[in-house]
Coordinates of C-alpha atoms in Angstrom, one line a residue:
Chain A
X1 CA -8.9 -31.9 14.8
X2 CA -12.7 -30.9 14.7
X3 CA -11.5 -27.0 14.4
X4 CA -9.6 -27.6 11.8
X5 CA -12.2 -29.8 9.7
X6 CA -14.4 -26.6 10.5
X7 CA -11.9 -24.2 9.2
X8 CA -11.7 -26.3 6.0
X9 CA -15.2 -26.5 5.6
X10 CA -15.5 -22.5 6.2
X11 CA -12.4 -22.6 3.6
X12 CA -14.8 -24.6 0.8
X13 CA -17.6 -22.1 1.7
X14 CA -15.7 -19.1 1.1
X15 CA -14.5 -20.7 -2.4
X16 CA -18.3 -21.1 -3.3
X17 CA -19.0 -17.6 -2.5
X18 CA -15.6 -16.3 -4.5
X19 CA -16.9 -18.4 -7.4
X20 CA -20.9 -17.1 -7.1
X21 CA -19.0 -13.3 -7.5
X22 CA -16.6 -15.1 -10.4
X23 CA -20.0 -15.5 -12.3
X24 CA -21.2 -11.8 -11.7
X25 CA -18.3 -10.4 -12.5
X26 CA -18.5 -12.8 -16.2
X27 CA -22.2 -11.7 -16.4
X28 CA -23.0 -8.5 -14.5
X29 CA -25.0 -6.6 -16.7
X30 CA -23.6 -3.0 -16.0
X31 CA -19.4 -2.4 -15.2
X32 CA -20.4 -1.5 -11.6
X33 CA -21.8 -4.9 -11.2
X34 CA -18.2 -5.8 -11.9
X35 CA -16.7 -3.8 -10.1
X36 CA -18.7 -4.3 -7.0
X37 CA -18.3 -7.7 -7.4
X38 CA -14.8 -7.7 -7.3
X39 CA -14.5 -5.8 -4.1
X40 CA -16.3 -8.6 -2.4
X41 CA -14.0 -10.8 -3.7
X42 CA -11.2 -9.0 -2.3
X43 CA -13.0 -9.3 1.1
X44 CA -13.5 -13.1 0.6
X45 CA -9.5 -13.2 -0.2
X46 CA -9.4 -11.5 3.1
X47 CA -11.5 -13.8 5.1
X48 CA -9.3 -16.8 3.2
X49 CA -6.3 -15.3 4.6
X50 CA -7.5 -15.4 8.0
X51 CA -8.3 -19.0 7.8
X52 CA -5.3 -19.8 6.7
X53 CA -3.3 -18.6 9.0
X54 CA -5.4 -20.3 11.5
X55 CA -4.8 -23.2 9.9
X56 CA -0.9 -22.7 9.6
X57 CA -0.1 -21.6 12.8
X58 CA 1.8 -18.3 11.6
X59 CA 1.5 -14.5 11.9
X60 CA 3.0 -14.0 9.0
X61 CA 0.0 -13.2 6.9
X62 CA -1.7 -10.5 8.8
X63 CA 0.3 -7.6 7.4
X64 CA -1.0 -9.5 4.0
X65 CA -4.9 -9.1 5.5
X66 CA -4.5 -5.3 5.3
X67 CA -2.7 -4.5 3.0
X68 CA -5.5 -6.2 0.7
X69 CA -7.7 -4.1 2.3
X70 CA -6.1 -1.1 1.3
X71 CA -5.6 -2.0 -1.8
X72 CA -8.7 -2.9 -2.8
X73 CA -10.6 -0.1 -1.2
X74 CA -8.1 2.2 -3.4
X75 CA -9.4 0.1 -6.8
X76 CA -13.0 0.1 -5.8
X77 CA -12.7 4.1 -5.8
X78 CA -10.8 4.5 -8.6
X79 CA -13.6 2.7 -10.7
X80 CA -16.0 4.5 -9.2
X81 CA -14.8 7.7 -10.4
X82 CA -14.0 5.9 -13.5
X83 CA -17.4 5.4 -14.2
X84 CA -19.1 8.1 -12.3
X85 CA -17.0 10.7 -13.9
X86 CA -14.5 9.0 -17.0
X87 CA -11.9 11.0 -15.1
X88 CA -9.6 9.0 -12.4
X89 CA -7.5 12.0 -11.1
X90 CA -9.2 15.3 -11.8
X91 CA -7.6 18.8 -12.4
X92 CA -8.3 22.1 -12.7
X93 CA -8.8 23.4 -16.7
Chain B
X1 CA -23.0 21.9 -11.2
X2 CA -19.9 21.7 -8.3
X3 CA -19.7 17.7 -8.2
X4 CA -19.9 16.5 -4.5
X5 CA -17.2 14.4 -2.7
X6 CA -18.1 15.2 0.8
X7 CA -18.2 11.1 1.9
X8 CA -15.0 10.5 0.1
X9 CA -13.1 13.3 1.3
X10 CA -14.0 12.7 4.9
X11 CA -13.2 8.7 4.5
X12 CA -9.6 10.0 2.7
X13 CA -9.0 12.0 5.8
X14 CA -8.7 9.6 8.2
X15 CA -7.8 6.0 6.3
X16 CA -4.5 8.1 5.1
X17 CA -3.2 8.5 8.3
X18 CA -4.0 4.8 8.7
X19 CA -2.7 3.7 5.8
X20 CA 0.7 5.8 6.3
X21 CA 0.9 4.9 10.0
X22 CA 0.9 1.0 8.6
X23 CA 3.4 1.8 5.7
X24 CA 5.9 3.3 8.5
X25 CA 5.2 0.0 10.7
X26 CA 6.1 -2.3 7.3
X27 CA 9.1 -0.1 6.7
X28 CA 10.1 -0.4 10.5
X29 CA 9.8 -4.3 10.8
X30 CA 11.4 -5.3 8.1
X31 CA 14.5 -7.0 10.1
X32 CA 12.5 -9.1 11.5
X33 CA 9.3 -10.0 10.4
X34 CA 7.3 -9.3 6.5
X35 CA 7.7 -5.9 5.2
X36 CA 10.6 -4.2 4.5
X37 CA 11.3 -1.2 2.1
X38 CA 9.4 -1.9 -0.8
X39 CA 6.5 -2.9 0.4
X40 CA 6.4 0.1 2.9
X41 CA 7.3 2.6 -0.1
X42 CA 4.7 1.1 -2.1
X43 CA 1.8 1.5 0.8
X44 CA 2.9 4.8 1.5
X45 CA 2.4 5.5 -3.0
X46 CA -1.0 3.8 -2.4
X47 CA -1.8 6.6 0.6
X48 CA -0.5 9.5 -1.7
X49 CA -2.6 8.2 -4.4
X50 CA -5.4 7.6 -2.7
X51 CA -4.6 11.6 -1.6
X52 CA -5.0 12.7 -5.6
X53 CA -8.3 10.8 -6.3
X54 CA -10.4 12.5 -3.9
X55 CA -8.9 16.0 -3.9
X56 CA -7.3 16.4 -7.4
X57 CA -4.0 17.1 -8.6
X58 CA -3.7 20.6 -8.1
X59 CA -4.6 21.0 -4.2
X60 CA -2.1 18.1 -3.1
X61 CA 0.5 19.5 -5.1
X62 CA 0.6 22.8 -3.2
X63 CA 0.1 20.6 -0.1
X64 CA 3.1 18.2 -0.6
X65 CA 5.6 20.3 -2.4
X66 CA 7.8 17.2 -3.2
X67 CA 9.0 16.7 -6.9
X68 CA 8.9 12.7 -7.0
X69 CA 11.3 12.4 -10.0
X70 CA 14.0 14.3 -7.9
X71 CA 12.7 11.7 -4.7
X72 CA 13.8 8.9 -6.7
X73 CA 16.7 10.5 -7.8
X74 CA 17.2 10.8 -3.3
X75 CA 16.0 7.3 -2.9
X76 CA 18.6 5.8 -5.3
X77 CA 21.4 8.5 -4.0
X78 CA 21.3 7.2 -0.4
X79 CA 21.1 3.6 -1.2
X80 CA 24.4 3.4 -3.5
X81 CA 25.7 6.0 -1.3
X82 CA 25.7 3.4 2.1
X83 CA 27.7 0.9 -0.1
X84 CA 30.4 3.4 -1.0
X85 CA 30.8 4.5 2.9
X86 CA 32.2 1.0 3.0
X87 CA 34.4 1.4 0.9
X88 CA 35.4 4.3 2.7
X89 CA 36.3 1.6 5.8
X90 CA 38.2 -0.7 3.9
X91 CA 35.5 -3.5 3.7
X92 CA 33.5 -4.4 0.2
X93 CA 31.2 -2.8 -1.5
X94 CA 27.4 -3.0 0.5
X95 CA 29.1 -4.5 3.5
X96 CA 26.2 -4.3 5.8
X97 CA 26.9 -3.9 9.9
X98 CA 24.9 -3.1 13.2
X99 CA 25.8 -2.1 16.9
X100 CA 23.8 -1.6 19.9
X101 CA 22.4 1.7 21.2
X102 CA 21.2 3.2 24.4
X103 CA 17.9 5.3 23.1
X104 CA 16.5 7.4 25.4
X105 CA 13.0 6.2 25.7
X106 CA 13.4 2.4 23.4
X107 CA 16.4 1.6 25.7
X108 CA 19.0 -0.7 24.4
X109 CA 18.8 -0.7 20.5
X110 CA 19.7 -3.0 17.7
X111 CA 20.7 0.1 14.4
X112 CA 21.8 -1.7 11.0
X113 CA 23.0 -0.1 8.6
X114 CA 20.7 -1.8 6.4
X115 CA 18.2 0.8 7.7
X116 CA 19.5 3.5 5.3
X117 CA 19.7 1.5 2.5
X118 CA 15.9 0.4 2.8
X119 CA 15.1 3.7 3.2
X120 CA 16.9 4.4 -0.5
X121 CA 14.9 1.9 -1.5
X122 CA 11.5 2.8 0.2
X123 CA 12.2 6.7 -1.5
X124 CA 13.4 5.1 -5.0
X125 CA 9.7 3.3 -5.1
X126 CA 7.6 5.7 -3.4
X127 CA 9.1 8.2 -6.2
X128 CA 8.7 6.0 -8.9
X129 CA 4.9 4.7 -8.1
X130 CA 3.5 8.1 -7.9
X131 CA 5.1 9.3 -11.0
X132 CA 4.3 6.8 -13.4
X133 CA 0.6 7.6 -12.1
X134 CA 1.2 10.9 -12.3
X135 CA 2.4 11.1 -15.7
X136 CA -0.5 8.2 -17.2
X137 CA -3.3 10.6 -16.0
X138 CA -2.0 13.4 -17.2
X139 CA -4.3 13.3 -20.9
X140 CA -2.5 15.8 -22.9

């Protein structure tokens, strides 16, 4: 009972923080303040996950906890180079 | 001036045999638990993407000499293809079965059938991903 008020709490924490990167991504001056600010969302989706599989009692979401990570690791570097070179897949001329 | 990718290349090099070894593991557990054919064809696009953002078009493409429009052509093959072999047996079309096997080192095995038509489906989206990226970045 007390572990799961705490992962509720930990829950309401993790909402603050997705919602404190909600405003820099609205705001952020420059794009790679967006985009950086949306990877750490993803990684605050992640930590979510985890919690609430905790609180459900089921694996089922771990393949989920991954695969987010993957994914948004691919996005982050794909803006990057967006940015960094206006080119997402380069070739040769 | 040569731009430098030395971080991301190294980084590339070993999350893609991560990322593939997870796709396979998704593909594989399909029966049982989450995952299953599209999701493990569409991690495995993610790897082969990730593959042409930090070494370009042109050096992957001598690398993995794979045409993906004729892989989803494959994909789509072998998945109508297991529904008309049971035909072939007198039962409807996509009638699904298993039987137990005696592998040599995973000992008695549970095959389906349903195996080859999930890996249609895993080669239909695989091909399909990585061409419709292919084609949007090509600027011409």
């Amino acid at each position: 009972m007390i572990f799961e008020t705490i992962l509720r709490i930990a829950l309401g924490i993790l909402m603050l923080s997705i919602l404190a990167n909600m405003y820099r991504v609205v705001k952020g001056p420059s794009g790679a303040d967006r985009v950086q600010a949306l990877d750490s969302i993803g990684i605050n989706l992640i930590a979510s996950i985890a919690a609430y599989s905790v609180l459900f009692h089921t694996q089922a979401f771990f393949d989920l906890i991954l695969l987010i990570g993957i994914l948004s690791f691919i996005g982050t570097i794909a803006f990057a180079r967006f940015i960094e070179r206006g080119v997402v897949i380069e070739r040769k001329r | 001036m040569k731009p430098n990718n030395v971080i991301l290349q190294t980084v590339t090099r070993v999350a893609v045999f991560i990322i593939f070894t997870f796709s396979i593991y998704l593909f594989m557990s399909g029966h049982h638990q989450p995952g299953g054919g599209f999701i493990g064809g569409l991690s495995t696009a993610a790897a082969i993407v990730l593959l042409y953002l930090s070494f370009g078009i042109e050096k992957v493409r001598e690398n993995i000499p794979v045409d993906f429009k004729k892989l989803a052509a494959v994909g789509v093959f072998i998945a109508v293809g297991t529904g008309l072999v049971s035909i072939v047996y007198g039962q409807p079309f996509l009638t699904q079965t298993f039987g137990h096997v005696n592998l040599p080192i995973f000992g008695d095995t549970e095959l389906a059938s349903a195996m080859v038509f999930d890996t249609g489906v895993a080669l239909a989206v695989i091909g399909t991903a990585v061409n419709i990226i292919l084609s949007i970045s090509e600027d011409r």
